Each structure stands twice: as C-alpha cells, then as structure tokens.
mmCIF file of N, CA, C and O in Angstrom:
data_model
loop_
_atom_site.group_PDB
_atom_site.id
_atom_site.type_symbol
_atom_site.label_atom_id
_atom_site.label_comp_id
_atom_site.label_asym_id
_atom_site.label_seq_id
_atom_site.Cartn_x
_atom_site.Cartn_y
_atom_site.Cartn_z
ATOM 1 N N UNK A 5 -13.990 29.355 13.008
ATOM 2 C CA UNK A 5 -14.427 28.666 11.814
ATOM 3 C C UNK A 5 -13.238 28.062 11.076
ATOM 4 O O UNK A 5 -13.391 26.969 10.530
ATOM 5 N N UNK A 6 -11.942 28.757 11.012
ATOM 6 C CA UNK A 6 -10.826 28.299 10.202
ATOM 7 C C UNK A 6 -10.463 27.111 10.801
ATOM 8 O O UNK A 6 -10.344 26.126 10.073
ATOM 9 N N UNK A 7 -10.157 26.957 12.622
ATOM 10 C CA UNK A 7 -9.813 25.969 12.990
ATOM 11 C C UNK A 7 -11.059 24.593 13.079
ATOM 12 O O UNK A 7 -10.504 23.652 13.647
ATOM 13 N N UNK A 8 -12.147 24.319 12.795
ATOM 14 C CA UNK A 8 -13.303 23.507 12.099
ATOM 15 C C UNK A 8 -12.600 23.150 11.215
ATOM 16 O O UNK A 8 -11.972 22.102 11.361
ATOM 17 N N UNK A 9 -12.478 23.929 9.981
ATOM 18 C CA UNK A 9 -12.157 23.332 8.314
ATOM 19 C C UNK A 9 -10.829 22.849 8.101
ATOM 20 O O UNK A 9 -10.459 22.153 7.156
ATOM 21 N N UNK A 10 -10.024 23.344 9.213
ATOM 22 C CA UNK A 10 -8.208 22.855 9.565
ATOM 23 C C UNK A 10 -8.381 21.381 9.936
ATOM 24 O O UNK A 10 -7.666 20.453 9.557
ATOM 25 N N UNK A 11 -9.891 21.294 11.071
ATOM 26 C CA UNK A 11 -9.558 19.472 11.791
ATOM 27 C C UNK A 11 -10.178 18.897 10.789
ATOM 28 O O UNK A 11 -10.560 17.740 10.964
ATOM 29 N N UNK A 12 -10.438 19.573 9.460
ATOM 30 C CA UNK A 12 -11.244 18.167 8.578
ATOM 31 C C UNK A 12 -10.473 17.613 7.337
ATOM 32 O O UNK A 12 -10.699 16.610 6.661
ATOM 33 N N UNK A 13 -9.215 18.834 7.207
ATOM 34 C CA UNK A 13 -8.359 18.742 6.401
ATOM 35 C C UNK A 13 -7.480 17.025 6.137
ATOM 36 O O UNK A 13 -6.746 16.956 7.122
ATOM 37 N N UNK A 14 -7.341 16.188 5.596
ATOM 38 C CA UNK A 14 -6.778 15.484 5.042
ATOM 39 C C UNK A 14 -5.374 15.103 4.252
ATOM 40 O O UNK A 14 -5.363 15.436 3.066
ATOM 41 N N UNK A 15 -4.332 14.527 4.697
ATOM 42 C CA UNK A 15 -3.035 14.592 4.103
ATOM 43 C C UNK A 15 -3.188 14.062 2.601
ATOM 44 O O UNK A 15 -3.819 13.164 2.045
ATOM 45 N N UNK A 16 -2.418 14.926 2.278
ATOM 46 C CA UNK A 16 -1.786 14.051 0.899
ATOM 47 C C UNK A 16 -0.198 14.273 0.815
ATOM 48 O O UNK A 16 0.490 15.294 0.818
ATOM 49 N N UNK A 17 0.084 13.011 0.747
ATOM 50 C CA UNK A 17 1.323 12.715 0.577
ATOM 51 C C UNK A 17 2.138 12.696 -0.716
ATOM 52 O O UNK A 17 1.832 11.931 -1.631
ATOM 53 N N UNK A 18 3.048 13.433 -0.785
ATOM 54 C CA UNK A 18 4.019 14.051 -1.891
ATOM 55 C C UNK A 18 3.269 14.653 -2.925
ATOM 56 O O UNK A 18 3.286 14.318 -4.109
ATOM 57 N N UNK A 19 2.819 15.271 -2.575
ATOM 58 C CA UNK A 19 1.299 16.271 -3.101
ATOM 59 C C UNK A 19 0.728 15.429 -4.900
ATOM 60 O O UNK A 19 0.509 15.764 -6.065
ATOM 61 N N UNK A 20 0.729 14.236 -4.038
ATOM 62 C CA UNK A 20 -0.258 13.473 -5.065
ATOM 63 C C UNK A 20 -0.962 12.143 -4.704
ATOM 64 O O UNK A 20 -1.478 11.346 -5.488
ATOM 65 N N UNK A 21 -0.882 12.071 -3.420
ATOM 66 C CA UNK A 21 -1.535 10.593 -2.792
ATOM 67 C C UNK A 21 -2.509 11.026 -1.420
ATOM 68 O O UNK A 21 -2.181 10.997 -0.234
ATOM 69 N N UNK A 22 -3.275 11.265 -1.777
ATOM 70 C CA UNK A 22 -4.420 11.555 -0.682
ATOM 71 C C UNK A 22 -4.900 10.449 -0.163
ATOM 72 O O UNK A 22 -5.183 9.368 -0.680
ATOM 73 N N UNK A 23 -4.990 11.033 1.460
ATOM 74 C CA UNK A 23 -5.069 10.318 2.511
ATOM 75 C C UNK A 23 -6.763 9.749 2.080
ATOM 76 O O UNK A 23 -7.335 8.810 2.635
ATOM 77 N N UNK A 24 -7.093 10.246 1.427
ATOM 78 C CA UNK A 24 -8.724 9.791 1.304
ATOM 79 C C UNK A 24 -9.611 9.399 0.223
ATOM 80 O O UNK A 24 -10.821 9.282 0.032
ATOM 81 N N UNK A 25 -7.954 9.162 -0.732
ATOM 82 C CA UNK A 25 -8.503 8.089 -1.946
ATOM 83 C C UNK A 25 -8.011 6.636 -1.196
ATOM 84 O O UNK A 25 -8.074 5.625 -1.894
ATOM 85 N N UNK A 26 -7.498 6.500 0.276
ATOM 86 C CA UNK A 26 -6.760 4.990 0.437
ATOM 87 C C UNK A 26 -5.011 5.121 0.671
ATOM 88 O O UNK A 26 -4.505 4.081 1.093
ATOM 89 N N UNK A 27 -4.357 5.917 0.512
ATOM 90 C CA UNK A 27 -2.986 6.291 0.731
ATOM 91 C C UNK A 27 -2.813 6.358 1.634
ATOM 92 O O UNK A 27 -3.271 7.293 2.291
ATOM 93 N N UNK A 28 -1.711 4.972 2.411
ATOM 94 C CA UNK A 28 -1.124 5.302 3.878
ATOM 95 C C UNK A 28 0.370 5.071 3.940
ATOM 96 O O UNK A 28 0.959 4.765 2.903
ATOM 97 N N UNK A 29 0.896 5.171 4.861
ATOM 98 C CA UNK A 29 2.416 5.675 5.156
ATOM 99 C C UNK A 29 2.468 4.035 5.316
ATOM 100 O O UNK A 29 1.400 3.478 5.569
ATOM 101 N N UNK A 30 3.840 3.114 5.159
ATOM 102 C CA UNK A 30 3.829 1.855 5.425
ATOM 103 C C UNK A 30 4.896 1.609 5.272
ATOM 104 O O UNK A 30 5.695 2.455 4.869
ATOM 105 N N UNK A 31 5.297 0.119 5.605
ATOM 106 C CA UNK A 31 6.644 -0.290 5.254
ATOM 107 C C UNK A 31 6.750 -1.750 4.269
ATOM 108 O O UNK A 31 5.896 -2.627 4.403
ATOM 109 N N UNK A 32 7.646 -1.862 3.491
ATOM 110 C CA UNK A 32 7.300 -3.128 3.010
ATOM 111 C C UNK A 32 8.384 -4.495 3.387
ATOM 112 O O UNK A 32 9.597 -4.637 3.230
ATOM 113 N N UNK A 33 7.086 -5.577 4.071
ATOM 114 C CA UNK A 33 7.302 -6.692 5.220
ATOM 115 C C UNK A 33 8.194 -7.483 3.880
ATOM 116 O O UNK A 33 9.413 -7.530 4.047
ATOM 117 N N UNK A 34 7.735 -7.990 2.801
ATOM 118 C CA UNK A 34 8.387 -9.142 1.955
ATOM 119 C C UNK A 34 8.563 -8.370 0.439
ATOM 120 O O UNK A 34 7.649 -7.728 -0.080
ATOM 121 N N UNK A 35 9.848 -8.546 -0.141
ATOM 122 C CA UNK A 35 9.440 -7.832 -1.068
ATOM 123 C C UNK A 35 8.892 -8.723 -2.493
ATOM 124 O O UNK A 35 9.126 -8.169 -3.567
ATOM 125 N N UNK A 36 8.377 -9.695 -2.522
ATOM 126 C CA UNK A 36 8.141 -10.633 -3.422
ATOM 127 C C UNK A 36 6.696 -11.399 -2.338
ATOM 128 O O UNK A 36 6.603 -11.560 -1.121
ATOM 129 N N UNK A 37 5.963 -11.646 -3.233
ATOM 130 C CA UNK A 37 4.667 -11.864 -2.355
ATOM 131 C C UNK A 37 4.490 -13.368 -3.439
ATOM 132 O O UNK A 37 4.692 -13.407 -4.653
ATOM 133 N N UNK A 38 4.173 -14.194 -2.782
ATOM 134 C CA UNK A 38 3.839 -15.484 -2.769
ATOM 135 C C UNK A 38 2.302 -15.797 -3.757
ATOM 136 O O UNK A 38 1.411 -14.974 -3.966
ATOM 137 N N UNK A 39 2.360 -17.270 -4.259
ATOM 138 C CA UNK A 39 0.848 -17.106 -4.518
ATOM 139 C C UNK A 39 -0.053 -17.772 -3.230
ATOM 140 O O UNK A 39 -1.229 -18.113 -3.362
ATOM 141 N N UNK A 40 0.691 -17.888 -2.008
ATOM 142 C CA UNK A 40 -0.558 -18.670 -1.584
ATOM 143 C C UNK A 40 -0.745 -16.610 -1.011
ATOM 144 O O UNK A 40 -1.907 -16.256 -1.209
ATOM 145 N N UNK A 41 -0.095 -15.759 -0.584
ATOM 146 C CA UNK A 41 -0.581 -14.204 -0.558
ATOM 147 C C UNK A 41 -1.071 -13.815 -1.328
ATOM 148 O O UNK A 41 -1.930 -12.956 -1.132
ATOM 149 N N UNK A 42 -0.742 -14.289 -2.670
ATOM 150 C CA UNK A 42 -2.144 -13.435 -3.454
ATOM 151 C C UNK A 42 -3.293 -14.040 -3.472
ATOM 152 O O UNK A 42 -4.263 -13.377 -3.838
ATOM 153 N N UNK A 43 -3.503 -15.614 -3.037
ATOM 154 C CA UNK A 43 -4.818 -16.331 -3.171
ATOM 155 C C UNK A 43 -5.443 -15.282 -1.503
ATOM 156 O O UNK A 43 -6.591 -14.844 -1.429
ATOM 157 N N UNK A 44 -4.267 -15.068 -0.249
ATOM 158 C CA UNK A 44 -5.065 -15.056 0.720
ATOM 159 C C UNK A 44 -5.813 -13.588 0.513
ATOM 160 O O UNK A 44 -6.885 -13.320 1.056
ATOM 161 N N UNK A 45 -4.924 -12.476 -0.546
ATOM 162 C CA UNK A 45 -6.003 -11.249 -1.051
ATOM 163 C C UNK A 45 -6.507 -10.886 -1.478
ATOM 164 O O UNK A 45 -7.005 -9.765 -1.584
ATOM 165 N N UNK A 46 -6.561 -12.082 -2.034
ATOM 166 C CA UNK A 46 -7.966 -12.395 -3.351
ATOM 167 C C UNK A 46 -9.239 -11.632 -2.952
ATOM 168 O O UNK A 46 -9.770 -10.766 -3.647
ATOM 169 N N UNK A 47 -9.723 -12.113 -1.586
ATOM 170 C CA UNK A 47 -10.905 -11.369 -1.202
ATOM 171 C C UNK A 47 -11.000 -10.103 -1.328
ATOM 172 O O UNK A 47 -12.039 -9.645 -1.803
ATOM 173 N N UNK A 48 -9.853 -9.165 -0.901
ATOM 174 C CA UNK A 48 -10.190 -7.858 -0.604
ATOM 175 C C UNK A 48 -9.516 -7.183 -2.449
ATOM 176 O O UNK A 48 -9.747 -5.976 -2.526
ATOM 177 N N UNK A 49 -8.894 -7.676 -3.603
ATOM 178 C CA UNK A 49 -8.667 -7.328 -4.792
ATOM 179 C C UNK A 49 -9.573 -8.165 -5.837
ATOM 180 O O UNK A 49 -9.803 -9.355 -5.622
ATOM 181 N N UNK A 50 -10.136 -7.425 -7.104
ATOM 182 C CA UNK A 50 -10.318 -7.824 -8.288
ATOM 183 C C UNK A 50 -9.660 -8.882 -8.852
ATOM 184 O O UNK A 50 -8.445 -8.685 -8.835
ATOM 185 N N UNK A 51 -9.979 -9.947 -9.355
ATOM 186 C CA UNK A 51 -9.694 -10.697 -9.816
ATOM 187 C C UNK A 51 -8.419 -10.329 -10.596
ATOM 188 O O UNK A 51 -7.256 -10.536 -10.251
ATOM 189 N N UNK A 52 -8.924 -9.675 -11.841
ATOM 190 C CA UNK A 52 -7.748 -8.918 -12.293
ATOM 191 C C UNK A 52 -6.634 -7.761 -11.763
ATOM 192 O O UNK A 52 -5.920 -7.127 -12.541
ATOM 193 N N UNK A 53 -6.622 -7.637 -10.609
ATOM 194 C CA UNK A 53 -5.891 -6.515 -9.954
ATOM 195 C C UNK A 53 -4.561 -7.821 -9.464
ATOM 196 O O UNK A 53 -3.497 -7.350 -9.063
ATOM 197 N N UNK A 54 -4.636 -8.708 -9.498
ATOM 198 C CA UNK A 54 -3.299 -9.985 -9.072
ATOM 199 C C UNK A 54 -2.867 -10.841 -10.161
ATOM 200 O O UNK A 54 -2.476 -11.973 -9.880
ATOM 201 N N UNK A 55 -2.887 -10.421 -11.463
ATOM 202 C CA UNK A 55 -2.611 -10.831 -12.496
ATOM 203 C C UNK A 55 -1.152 -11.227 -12.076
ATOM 204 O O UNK A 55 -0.328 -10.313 -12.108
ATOM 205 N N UNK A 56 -0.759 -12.375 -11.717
ATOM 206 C CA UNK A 56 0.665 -12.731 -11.103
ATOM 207 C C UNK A 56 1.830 -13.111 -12.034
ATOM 208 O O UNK A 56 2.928 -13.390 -11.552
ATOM 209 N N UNK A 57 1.578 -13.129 -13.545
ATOM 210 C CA UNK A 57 2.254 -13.286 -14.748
ATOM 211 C C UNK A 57 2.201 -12.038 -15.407
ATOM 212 O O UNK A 57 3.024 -12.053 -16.323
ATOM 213 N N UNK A 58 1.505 -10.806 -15.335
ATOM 214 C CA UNK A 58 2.204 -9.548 -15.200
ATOM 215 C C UNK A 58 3.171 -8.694 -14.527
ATOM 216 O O UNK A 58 3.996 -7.961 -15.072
ATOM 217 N N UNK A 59 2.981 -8.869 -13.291
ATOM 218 C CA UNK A 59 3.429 -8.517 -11.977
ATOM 219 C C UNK A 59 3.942 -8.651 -11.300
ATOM 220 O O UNK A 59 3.598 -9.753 -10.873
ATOM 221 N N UNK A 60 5.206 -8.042 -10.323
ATOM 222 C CA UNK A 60 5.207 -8.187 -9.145
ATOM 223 C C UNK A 60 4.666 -7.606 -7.950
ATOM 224 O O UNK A 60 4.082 -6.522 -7.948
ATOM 225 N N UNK A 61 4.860 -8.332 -6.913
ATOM 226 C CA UNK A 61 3.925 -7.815 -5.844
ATOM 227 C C UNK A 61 5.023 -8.026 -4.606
ATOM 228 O O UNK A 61 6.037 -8.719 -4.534
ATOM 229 N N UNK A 62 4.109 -6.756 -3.282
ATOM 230 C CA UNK A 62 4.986 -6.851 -2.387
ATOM 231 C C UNK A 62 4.094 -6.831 -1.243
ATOM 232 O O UNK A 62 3.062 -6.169 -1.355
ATOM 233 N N UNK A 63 4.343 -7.501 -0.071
ATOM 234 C CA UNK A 63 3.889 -6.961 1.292
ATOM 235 C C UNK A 63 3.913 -6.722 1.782
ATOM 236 O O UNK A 63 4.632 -7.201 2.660
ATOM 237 N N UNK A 64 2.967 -5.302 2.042
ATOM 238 C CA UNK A 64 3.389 -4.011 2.859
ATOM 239 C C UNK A 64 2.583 -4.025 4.248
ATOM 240 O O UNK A 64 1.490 -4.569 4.084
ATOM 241 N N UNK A 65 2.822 -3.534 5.736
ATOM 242 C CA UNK A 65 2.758 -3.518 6.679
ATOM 243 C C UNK A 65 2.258 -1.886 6.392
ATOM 244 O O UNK A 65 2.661 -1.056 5.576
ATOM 245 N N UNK A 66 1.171 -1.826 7.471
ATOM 246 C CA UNK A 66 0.645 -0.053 7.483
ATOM 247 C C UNK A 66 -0.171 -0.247 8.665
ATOM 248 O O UNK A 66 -0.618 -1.390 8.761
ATOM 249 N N UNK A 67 -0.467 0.508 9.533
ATOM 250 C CA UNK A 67 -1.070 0.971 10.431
ATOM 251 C C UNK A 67 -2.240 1.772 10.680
ATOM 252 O O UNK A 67 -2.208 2.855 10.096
ATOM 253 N N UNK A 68 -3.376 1.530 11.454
ATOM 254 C CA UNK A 68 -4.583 1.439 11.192
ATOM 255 C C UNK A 68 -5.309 1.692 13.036
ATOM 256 O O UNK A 68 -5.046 0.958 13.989
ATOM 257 N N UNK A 69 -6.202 2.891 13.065
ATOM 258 C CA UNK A 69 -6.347 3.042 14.483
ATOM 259 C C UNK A 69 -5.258 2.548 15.412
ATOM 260 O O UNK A 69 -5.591 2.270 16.564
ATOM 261 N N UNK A 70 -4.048 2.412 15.060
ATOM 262 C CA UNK A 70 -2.784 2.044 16.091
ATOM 263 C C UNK A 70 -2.738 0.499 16.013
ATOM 264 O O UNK A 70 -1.809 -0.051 16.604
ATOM 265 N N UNK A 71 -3.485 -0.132 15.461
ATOM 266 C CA UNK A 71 -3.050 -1.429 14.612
ATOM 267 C C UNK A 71 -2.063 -2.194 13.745
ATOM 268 O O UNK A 71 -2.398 -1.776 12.637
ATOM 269 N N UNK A 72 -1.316 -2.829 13.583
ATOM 270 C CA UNK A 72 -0.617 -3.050 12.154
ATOM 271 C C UNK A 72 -1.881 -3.899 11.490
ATOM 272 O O UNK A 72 -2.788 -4.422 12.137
ATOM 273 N N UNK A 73 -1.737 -3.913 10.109
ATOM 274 C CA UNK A 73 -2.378 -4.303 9.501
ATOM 275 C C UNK A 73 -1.452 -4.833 8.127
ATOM 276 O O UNK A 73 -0.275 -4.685 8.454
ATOM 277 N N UNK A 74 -1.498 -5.162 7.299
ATOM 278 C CA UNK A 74 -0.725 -5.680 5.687
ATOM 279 C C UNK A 74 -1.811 -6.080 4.696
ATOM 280 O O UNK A 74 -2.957 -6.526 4.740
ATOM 281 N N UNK A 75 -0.897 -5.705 3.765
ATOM 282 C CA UNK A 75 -1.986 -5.736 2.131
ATOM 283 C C UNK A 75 -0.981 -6.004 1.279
ATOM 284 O O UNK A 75 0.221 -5.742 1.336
ATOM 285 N N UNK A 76 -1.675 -6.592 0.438
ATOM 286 C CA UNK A 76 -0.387 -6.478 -1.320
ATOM 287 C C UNK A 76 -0.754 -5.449 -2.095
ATOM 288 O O UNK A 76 -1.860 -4.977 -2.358
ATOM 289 N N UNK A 77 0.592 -5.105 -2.500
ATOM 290 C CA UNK A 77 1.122 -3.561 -3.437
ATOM 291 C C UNK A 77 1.899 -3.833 -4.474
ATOM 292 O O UNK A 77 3.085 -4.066 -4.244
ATOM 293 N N UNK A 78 1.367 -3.865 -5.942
ATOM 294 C CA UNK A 78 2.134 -3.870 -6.762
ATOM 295 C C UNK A 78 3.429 -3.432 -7.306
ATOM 296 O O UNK A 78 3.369 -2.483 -8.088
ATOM 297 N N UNK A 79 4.199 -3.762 -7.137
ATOM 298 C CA UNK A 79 5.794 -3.562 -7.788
ATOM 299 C C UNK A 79 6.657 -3.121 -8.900
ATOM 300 O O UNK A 79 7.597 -3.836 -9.246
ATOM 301 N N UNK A 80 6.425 -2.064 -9.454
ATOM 302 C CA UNK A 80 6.723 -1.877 -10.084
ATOM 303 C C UNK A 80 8.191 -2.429 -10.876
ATOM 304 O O UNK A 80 9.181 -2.337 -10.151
ATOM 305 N N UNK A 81 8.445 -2.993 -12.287
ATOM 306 C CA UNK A 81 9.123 -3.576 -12.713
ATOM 307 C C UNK A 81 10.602 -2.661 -12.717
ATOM 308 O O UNK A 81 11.686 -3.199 -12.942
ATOM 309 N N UNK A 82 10.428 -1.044 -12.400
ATOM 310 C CA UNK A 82 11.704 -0.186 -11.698
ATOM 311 C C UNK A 82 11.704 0.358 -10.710
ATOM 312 O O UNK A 82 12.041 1.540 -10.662
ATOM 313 N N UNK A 83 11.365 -0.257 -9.727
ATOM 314 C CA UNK A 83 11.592 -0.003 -8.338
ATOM 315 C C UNK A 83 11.996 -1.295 -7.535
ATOM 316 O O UNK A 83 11.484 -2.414 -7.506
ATOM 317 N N UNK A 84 12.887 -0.859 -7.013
ATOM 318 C CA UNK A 84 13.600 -1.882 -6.439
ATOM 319 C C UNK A 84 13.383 -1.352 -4.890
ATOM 320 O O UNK A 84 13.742 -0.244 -4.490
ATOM 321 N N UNK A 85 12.759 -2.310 -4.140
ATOM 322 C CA UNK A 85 12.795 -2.027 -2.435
ATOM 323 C C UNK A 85 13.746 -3.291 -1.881
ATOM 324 O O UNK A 85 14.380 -4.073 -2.589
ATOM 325 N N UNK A 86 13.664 -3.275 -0.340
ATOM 326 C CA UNK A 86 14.236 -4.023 0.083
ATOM 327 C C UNK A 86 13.083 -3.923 1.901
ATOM 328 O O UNK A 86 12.509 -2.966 2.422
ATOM 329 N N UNK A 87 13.215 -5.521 2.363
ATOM 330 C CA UNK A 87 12.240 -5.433 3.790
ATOM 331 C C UNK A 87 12.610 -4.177 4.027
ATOM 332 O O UNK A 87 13.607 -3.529 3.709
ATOM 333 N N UNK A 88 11.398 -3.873 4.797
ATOM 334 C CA UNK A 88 11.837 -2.414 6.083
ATOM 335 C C UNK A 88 11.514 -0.931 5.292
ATOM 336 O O UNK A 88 11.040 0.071 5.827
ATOM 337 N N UNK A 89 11.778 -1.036 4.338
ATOM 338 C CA UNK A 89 11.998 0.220 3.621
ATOM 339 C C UNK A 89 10.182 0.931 3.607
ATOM 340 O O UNK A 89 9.188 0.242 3.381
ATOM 341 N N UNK A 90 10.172 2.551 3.935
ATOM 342 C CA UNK A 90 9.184 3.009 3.858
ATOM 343 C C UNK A 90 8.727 3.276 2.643
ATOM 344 O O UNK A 90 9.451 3.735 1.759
ATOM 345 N N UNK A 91 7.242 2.962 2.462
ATOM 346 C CA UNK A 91 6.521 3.252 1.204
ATOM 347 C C UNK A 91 5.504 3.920 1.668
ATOM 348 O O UNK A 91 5.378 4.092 2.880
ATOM 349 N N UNK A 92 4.514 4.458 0.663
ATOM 350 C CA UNK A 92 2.963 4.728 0.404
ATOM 351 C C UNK A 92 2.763 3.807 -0.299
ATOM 352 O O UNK A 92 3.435 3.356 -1.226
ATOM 353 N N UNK A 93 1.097 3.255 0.450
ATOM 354 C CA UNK A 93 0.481 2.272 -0.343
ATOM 355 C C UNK A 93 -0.932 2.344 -0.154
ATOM 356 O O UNK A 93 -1.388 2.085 0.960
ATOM 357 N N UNK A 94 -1.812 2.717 -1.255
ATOM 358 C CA UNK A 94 -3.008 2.163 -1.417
ATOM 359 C C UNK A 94 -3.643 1.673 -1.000
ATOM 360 O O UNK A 94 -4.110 0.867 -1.805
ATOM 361 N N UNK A 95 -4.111 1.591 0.004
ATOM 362 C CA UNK A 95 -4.755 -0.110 0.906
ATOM 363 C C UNK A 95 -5.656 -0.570 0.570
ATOM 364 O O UNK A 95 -5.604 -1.800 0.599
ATOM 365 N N UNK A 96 -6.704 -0.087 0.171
ATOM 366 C CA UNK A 96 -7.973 -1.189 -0.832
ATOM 367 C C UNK A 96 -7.981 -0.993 -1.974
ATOM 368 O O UNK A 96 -9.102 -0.989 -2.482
ATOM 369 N N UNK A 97 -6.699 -0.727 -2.967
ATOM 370 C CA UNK A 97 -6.537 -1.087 -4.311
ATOM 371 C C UNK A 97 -5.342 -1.941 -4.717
ATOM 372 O O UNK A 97 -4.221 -1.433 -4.755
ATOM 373 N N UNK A 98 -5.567 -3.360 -5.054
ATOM 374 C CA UNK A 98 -4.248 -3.852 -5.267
ATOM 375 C C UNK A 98 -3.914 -3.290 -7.117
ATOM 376 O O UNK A 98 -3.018 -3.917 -7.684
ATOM 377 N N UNK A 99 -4.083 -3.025 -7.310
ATOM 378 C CA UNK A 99 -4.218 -2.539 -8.866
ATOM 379 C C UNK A 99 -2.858 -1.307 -8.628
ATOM 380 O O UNK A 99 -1.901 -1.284 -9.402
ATOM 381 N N UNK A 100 -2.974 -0.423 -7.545
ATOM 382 C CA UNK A 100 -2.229 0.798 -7.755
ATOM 383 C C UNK A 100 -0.632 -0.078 -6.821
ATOM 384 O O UNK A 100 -0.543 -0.821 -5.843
ATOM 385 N N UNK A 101 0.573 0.654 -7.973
ATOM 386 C CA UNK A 101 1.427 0.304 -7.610
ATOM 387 C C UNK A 101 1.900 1.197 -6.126
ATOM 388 O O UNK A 101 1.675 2.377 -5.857
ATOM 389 N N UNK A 102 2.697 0.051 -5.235
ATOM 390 C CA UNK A 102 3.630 1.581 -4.122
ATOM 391 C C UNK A 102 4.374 2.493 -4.313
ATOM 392 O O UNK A 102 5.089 2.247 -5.285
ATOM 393 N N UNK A 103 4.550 3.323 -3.927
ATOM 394 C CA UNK A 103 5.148 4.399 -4.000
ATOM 395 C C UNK A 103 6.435 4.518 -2.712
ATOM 396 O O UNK A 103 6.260 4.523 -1.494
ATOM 397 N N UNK A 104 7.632 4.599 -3.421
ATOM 398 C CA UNK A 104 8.883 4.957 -2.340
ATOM 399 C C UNK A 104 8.651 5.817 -1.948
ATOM 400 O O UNK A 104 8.124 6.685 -2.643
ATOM 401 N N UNK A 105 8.927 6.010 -0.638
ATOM 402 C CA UNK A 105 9.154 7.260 0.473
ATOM 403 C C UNK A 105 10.407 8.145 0.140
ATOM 404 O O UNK A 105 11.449 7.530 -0.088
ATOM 405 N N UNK A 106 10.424 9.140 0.100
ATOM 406 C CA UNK A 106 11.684 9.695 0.202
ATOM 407 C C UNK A 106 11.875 10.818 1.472
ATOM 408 O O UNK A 106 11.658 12.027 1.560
ATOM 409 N N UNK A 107 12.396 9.780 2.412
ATOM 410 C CA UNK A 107 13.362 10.116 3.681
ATOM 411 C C UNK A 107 14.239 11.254 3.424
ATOM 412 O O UNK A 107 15.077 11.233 2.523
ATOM 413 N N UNK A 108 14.090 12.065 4.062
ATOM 414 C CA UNK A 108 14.591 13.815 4.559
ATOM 415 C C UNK A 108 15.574 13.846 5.464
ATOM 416 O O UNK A 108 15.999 14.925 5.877
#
C-alpha cells in the first residue's frame, strides 16, 4: 500500500513549487522576450498576465513527455538571468514570475 501512495506522490520543488500547480524544471532560451512573443502567447495567457509596460519577460525552454516545449515567464525586476541558466517556471501561468535554480 505505501509503495501505491509513493507512485502518486508529486515533486515540489524548493519546497514551494509543486509539480501540480504547473511548476517545471527549465532553462531560460532569451532573456528579454519580444512583442511579436508576447502577441504569439497571447493565446495560452490573460490578457492582463503580458502587461509589457510593467514587465519583463523571458523565454523559457522546459520539457514535456520528452519534448522541448517554451513559454513566457515573467522577470522579475531583481533577478538577473542570463541564456542557458536553469529556472522553475510555471507553464500555464504567465502571471507567475520564474524562479532561479540553485545548482548544488
């Protein structure tokens, strides 16, 4: 029975980003995201979630059934990334900012 409730268990990452509010492991591809990128994620964000005169934004690369896949991730105005660098990111909320990885 323990090993059942073990395979249903779910990560959360840096014991505050659960794998099953949308939190995945990723890297970020550009660190300044374009407007014709925020028009192309328009579809999958709120109108107001790309407020592009609040914000910066970045595009992050994440992986998906062994897929790459990319989304935009808000930027926080003190965090500074650079390409390549690992993040957590949100994937169907552009509203929630990324989160730096911190490499061990």
């Amino acid at each position: 029975m323990a090993l059942l409730a073990a395979g249903c268990a779910t990560p959360v990452y840096e014991n505050s980003l659960p794998w099953a509010e949308g939190w995945r492991v990723g890297k970020v591809s550009r660190v300044e995201a374009t407007a014709q990128d925020l028009a192309f994620y328009q579809r999958r964000c709120k109108a107001d979630q790309l407020d592009r005169a609040q914000k910066r934004f970045a595009i992050v690369q994440w992986r998906e059934v062994g897929r790459s896949r990319w989304t935009v991730a808000r930027l926080p105005a003190d965090v500074a990334v650079v390409a390549g660098e690992p993040v957590y990111v949100k994937v169907w909320d552009c509203s929630a900012a990324l989160v730096k990885r911190e490499m061990n």
